[in-house]
Every structure is written in C-alpha cells, then in structure tokens.
Short mmCIF file of C-alpha atoms in Angstrom, two decimals:
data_model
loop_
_atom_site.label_atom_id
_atom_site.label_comp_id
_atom_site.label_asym_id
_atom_site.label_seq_id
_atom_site.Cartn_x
_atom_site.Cartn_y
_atom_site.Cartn_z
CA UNK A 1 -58.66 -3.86 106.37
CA UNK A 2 -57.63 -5.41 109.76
CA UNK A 3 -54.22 -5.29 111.43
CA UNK A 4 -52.54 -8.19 113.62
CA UNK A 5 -49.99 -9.40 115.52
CA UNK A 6 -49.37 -12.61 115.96
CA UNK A 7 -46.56 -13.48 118.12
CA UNK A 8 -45.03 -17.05 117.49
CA UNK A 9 -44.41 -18.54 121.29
CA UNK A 10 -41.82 -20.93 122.69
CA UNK A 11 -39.91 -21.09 119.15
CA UNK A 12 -36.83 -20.22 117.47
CA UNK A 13 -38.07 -17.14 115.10
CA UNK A 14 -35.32 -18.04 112.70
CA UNK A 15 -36.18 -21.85 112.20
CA UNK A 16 -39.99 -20.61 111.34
CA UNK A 17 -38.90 -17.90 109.32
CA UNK A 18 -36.25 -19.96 107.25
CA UNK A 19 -32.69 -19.20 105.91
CA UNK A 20 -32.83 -15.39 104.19
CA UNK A 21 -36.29 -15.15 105.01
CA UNK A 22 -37.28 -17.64 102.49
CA UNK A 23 -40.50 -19.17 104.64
CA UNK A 24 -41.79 -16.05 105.18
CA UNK A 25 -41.26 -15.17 101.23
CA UNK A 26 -43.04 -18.27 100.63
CA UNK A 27 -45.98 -17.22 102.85
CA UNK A 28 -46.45 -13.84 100.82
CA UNK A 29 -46.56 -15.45 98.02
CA UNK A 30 -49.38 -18.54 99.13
CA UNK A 31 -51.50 -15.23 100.42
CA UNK A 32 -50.27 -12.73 97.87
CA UNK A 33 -53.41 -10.53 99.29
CA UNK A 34 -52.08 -10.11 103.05
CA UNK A 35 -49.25 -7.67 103.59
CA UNK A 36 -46.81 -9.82 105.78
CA UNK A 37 -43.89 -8.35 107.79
CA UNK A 38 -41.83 -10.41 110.43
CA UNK A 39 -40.16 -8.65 113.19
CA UNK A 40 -38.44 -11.72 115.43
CA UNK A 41 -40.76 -13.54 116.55
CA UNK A 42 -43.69 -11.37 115.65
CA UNK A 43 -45.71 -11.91 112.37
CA UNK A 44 -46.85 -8.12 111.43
CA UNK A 45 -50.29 -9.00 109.13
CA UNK A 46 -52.83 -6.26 107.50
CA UNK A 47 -55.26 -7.66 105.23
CA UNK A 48 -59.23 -8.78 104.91
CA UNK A 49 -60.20 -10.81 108.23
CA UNK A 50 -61.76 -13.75 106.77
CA UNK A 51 -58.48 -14.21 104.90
CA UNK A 52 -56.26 -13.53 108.02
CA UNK A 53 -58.23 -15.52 110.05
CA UNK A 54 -57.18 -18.81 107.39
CA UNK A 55 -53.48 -17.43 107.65
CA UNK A 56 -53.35 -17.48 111.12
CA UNK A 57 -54.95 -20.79 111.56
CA UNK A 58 -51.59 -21.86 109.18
CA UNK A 59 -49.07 -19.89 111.08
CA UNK A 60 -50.12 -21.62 114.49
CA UNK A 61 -50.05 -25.25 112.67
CA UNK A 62 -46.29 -24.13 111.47
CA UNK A 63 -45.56 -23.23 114.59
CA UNK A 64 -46.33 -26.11 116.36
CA UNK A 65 -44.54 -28.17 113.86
CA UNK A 66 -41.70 -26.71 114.55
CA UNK A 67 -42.33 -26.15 118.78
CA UNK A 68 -42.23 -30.05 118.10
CA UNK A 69 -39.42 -31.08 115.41
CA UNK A 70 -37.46 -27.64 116.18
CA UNK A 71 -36.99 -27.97 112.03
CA UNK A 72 -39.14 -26.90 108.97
CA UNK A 73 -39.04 -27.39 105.27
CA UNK A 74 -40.05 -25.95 102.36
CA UNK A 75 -41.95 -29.12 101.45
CA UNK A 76 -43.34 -29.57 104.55
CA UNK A 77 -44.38 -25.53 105.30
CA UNK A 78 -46.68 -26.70 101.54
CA UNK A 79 -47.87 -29.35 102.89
CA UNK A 80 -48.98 -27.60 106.39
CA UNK A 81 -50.52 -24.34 104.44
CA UNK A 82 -52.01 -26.09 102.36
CA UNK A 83 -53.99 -28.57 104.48
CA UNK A 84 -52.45 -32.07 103.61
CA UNK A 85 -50.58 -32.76 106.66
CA UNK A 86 -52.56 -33.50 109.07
CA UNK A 87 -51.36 -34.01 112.43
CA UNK A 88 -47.47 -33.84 113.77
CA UNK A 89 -47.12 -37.30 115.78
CA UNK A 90 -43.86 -38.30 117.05
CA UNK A 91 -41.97 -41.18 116.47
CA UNK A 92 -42.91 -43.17 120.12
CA UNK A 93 -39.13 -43.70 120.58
CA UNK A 94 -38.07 -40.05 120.49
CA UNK A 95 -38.52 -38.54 123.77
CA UNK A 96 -37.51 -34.55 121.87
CA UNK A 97 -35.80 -32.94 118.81
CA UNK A 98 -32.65 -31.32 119.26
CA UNK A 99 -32.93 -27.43 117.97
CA UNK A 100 -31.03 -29.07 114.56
CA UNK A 101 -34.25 -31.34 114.13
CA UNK A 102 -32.17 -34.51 115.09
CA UNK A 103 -34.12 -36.89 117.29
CA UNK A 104 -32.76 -37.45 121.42
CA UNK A 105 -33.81 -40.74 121.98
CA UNK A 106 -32.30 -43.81 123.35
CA UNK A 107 -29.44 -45.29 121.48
CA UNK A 108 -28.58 -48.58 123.86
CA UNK A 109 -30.32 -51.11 125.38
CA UNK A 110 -29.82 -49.77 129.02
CA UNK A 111 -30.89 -46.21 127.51
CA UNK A 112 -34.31 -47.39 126.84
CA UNK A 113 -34.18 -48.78 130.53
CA UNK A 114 -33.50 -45.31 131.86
CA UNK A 115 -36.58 -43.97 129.66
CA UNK A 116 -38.83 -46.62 130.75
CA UNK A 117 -37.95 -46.57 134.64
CA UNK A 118 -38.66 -42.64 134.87
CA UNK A 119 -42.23 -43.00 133.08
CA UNK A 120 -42.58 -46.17 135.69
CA UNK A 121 -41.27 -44.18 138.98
CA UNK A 122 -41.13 -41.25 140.45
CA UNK A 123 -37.38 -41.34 141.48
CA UNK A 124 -34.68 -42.84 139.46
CA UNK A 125 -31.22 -43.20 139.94
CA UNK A 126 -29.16 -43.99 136.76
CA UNK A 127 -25.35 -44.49 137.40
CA UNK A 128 -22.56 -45.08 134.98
CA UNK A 129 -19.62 -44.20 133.49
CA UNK A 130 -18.81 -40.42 131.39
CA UNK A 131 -20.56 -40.36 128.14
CA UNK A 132 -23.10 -42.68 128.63
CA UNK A 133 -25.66 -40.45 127.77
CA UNK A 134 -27.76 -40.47 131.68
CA UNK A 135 -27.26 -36.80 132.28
CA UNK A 136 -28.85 -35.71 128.66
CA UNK A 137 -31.25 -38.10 128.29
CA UNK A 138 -32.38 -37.12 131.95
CA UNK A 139 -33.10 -33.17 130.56
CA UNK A 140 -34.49 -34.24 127.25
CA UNK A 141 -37.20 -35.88 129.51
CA UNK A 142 -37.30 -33.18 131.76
CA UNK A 143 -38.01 -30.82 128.89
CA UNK A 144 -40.65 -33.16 127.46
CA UNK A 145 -42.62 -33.00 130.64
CA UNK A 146 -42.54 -29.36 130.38
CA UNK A 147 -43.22 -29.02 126.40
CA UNK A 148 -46.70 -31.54 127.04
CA UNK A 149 -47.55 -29.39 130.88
CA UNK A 150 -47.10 -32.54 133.04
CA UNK A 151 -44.77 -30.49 135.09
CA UNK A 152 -44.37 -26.64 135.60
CA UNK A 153 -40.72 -26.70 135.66
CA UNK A 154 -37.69 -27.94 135.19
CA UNK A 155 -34.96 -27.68 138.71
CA UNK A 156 -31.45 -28.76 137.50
CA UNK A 157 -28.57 -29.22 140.63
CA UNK A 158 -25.09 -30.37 141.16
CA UNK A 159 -22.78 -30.56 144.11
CA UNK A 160 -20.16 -27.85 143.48
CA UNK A 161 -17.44 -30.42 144.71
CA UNK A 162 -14.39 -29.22 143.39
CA UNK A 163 -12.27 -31.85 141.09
CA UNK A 164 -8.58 -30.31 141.07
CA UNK A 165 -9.64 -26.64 141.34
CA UNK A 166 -10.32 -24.15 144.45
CA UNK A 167 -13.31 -22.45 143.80
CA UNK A 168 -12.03 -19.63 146.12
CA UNK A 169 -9.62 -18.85 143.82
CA UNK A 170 -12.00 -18.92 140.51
CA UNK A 171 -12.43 -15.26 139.65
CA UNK A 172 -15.59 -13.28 140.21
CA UNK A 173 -19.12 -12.97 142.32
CA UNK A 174 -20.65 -16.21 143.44
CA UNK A 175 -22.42 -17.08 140.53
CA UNK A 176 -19.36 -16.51 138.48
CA UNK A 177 -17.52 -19.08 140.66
CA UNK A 178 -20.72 -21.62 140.77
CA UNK A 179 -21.74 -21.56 136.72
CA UNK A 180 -18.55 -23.51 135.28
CA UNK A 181 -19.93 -26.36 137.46
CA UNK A 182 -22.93 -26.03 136.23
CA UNK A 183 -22.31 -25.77 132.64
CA UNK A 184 -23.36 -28.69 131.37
CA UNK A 185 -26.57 -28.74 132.23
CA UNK A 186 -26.42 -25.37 130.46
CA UNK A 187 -25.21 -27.18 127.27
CA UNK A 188 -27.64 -29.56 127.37
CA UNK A 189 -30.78 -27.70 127.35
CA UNK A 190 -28.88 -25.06 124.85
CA UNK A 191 -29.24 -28.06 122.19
CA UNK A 192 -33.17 -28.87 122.98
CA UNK A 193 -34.44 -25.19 123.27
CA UNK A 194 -34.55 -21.95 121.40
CA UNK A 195 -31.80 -19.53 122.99
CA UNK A 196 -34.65 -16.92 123.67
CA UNK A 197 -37.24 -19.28 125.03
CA UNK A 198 -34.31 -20.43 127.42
CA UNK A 199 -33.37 -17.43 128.84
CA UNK A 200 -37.24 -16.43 129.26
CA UNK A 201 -37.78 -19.68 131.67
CA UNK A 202 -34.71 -18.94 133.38
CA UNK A 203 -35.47 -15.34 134.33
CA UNK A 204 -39.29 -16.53 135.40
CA UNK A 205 -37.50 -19.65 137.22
CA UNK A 206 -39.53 -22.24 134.96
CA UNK A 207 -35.81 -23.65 134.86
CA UNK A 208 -33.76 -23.54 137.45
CA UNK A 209 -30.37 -24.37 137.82
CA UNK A 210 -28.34 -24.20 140.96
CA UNK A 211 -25.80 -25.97 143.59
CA UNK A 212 -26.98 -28.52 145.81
CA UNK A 213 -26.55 -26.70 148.69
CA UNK A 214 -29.42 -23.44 147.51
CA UNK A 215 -32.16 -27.12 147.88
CA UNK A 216 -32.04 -26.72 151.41
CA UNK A 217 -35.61 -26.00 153.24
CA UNK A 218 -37.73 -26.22 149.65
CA UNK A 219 -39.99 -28.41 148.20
CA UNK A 220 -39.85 -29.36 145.09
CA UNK A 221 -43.45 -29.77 143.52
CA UNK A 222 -44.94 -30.19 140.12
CA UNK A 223 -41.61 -30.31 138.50
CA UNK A 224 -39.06 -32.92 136.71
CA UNK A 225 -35.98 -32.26 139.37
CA UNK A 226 -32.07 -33.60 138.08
CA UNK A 227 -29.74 -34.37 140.82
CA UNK A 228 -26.34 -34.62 138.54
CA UNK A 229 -23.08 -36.25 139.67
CA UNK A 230 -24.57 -37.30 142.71
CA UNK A 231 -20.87 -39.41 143.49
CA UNK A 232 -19.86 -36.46 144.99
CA UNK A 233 -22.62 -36.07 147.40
CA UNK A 234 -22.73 -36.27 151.20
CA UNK A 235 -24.81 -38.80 152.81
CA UNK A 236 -26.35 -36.07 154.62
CA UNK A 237 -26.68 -33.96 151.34
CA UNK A 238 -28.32 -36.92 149.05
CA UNK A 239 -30.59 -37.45 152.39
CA UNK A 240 -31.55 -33.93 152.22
CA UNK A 241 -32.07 -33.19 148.62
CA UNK A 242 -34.05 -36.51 148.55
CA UNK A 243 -36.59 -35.49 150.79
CA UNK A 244 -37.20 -32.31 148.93
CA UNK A 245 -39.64 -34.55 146.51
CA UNK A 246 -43.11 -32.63 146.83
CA UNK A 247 -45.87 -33.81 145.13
CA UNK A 248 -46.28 -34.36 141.29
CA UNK A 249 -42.67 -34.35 141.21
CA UNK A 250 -40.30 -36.70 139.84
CA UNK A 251 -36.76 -37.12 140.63
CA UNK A 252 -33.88 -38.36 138.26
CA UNK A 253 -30.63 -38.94 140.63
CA UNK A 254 -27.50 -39.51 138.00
CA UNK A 255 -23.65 -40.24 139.04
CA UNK A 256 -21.04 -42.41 138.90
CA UNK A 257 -19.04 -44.08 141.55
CA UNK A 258 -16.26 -44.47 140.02
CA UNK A 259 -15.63 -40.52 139.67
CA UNK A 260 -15.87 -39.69 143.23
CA UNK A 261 -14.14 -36.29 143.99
CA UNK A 262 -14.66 -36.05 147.92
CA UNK A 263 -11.68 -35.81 150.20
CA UNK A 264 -10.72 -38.98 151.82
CA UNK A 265 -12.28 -40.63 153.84
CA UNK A 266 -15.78 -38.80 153.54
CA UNK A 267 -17.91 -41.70 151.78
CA UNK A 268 -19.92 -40.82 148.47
CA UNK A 269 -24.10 -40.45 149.33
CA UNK A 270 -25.07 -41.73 146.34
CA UNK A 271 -22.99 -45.04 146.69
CA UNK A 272 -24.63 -45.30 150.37
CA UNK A 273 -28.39 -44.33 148.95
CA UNK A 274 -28.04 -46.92 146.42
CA UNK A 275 -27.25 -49.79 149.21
CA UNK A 276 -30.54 -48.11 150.89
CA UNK A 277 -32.82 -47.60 148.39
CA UNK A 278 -32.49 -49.97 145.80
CA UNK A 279 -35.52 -52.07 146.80
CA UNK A 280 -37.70 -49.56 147.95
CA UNK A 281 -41.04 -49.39 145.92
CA UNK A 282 -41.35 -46.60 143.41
CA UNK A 283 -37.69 -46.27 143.08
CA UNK A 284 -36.03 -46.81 139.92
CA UNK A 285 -32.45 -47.95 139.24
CA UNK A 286 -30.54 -48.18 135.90
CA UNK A 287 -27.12 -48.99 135.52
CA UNK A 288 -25.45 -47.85 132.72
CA UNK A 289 -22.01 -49.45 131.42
CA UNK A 290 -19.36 -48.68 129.00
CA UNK A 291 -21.41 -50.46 126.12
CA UNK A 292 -23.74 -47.37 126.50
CA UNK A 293 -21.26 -44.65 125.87
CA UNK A 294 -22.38 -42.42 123.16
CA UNK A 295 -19.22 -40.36 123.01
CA UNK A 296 -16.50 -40.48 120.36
CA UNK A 297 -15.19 -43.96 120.36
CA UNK A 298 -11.91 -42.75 122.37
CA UNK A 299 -13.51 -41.93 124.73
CA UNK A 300 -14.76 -46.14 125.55
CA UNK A 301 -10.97 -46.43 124.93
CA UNK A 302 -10.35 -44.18 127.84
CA UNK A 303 -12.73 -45.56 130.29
CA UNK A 304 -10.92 -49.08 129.35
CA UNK A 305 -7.89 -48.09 129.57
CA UNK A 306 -8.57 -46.38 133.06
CA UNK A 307 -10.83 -49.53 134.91
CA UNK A 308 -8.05 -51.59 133.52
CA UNK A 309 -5.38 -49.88 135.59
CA UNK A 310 -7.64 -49.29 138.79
CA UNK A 311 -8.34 -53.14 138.56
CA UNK A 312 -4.23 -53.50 138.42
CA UNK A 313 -3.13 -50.92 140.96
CA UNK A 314 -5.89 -52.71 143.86
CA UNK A 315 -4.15 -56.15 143.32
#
C-alpha cells in the first residue's frame, strides 16, 4: 500500500471538488479500491501504485479542465476519468473563463479590435467611454499570458488622481488610502482567478498592483503591464511610465478623455501621448465608443445623456 499527496495547483479546490463534495464522492466510487480524502486543495490517496498512478493521471486531466474553464460537471468529470475526452481546446474567440465558467471574450466589433491590436503590438492604447469593457478585457489578456507562461507577471497601475475626494482625509496607513483607487482592478481579476491562487501571486508579486507613482526607476520586463485611466495622467507621468517597457513586455495604456479629473489647467498625458504616438510603429490604438458599452443599458443612457449636454453647454 502506497500513500500520496497530490496537491491540485492554481485552482479553486471547491470547483474540483464539486457542491457537498459530490466530485470527490464520484471519484471513490470510479476507484472504489483507493481510499480518497480531500483536505482543500490536497487529494489525501492510499492505495496499490499501479492503480494510483491511473488516478492521478485523471486528477491532473480534471484539473486542468478546470485551471482552463474554471467549471466542471458531472458529465464531463465521466467523460475525463474515463478517457473519452480528449483534449480541452478553447473556443479561439475566448481569450479566459470567468471563475463561474462564463466565457470573457469580445462582445463588439471594436472589442475584437482591442484583442487583435495587443496580439499585433507591444503597446496599446484603447480609449473610450465607462463600461466599454477596455479595462477588463485588458486583465483577461493579461491573465491569459500568465495562465499559457508568455509572461511572468501581471503589473496593474493607476494614477491615484483624486475625483471629488481628498485622499488625506481617507482614513488609515497608505495602502488603506491607495486600495479604493485601485479596486477595480481588484474586482476584475477576483472574477478570472481562484481567491487563493490570487492572493498567492500577490504575496510573491506575480501580480502587482500599485499607483503610478511606485513605477518610477523600474523596468518592467517579461510581464503584461495595465496602465488604467491614463486621462488623468501627467505628460511627464505617461512619459515616464512609458519608458518603463523592458523587454518581453507588453503594455496596454486604457483611459478616457472625456473623464479627465486633473485640476485646471494641467493637460491630460494620455490625450497629449495619443497626438504623439499614434503613428509610431508597434503602437496600437483602439477607440472604443458608446456602441461598445457592455454595462446595463442605463448606463449608454447616461453617457448620452451626458455628451449631449457637454455638446450644449460648449455652444
């Protein structure tokens, strides 16, 4: 009789394991000769070798069906076990899976442009209006490129340009002051990777997120870096967090200019890299507009609504 562990990487132990326990019930009773306890995400097995050997061939198929899909089945943990699914390809329009199995991919016209500009440069800019999906669909790239090793991490940045609020007066340390800007980049990669797996890669910096101003002196290399809401950069900060780019790195640069939070008259770096940059070689741009928003249907409304009166108030 052998004894193993077999620990079940870069997943959500409950989406393997199934609601109750009921894929790991299912797995005692397809090797009713093992003795199988789970423990998080560690798979407990005694048994003969030969025969653990076959389980844990399964276990690491199940598990990368659901490192992929972030989802698993009764139906499909059968088919997996039991040899008749053969490989786990993805859809070519999905870029990930959300951790409730639903695919992230491009749902516009202008979408797909921002997914086919990164793969075609190394720096992108992609400006629009709120909701048009540019900031998400930037980190569900980002974690692609780390999920398939073409980068080693994942550095996530904002300006912490305050909108209304004094951040002197927010309560707490620093990084109790700096996170609520930061948040949702924390949101998004909440909904692409396992809660555990997240805060792992945080704590080893395989993801890091953090204001504009921590870029200064580094560079970036062999990572996916996110500059988001880039309106409310300096000229001198977008100049200086541009030229961060190391090598194997790509940069995604997302904003829009017609959010711009600075004090008057300090002009907005992205507008003024855009006017620079737009026809330099290897630099992408994609415009989003309010045909792309992805957001509750109000919230196209809104945008309307507010363009509408801009438009009125400058005549």
């Amino acid at each position: 009789m052998t004894e193993k562990h077999i620990v079940l990487e870069d997943i959500d132990p409950v989406v393997f394991s199934g609601v109750g326990g009921r894929h790991i019930q299912m797995l005692k009773a397809l090797y009713p000769k093992l003795r199988i306890v789970a423990r998080g995400n560690v798979l407990k097995v005694l048994g003969d070798e030969e025969l653990m050997a076959a389980f844990e061939d399964a276990v690491e198929r199940l598990r990368h069906h659901v490192l992929t899909f972030n989802s698993l089945d009764e139906a499909t943990l059968l088919d997996i076990v039991g040899g008749h699914r053969q490989s786990d390809d993805v859809p070519s329009d999905v870029v990930v899976y959300s951790m409730s199995g639903r695919p992230i991919k491009a749902r516009s016209e202008n979408q797909q442009r921002l997914i086919d500009s990164y793969h075609q440069n190394d720096m992108l800019f992609a400006v629009g209006p709120a909701g048009t999906g540019k900031t998400y669909l930037s980190i569900a790239l980002a974690v692609k490129a780390l999920k398939q090793k073409q980068a080693k991490k994942i550095i996530l940045s904002r300006p912490a340009v305050e909108a209304g609020e004094k951040l002197g007066f927010l309560p707490g340390d620093m990084k109790d002051k700096i996170d609520p800007y930061l948040q949702p980049l924390y949101d998004a990669l909440e909904d692409m990777l396992p809660q555990q797996k997240l805060q792992d890669m945080m704590e080893k910096h395989v993801i890091q997120i953090a204001p504009l101003a921590f870029m200064r002196g580094r560079t970036l290399s062999d990572a996916v870096v996110i500059l988001d809401e880039a309106q409310n950069t300096t000229p001198q900060q977008i100049r200086m967090f541009l030229t961060r780019m190391g090598w194997n790195t790509k940069m995604i640069i997302t904003g829009d200019t017609s959010q711009i939070d600075l004090p008057r008259p300090q002009k907005s770096g992205l507008v003024e890299a855009l006017r620079i940059l737009k026809d330099v070689e290897g630099i992408g741009v994609v415009e989003l507009t309010r045909k792309d928003i992805v957001r509750h249907k109000l919230v196209t409304r809104i945008v309307n609504a507010f363009e509408a009166y801009d438009k009125m108030a400058a005549d």
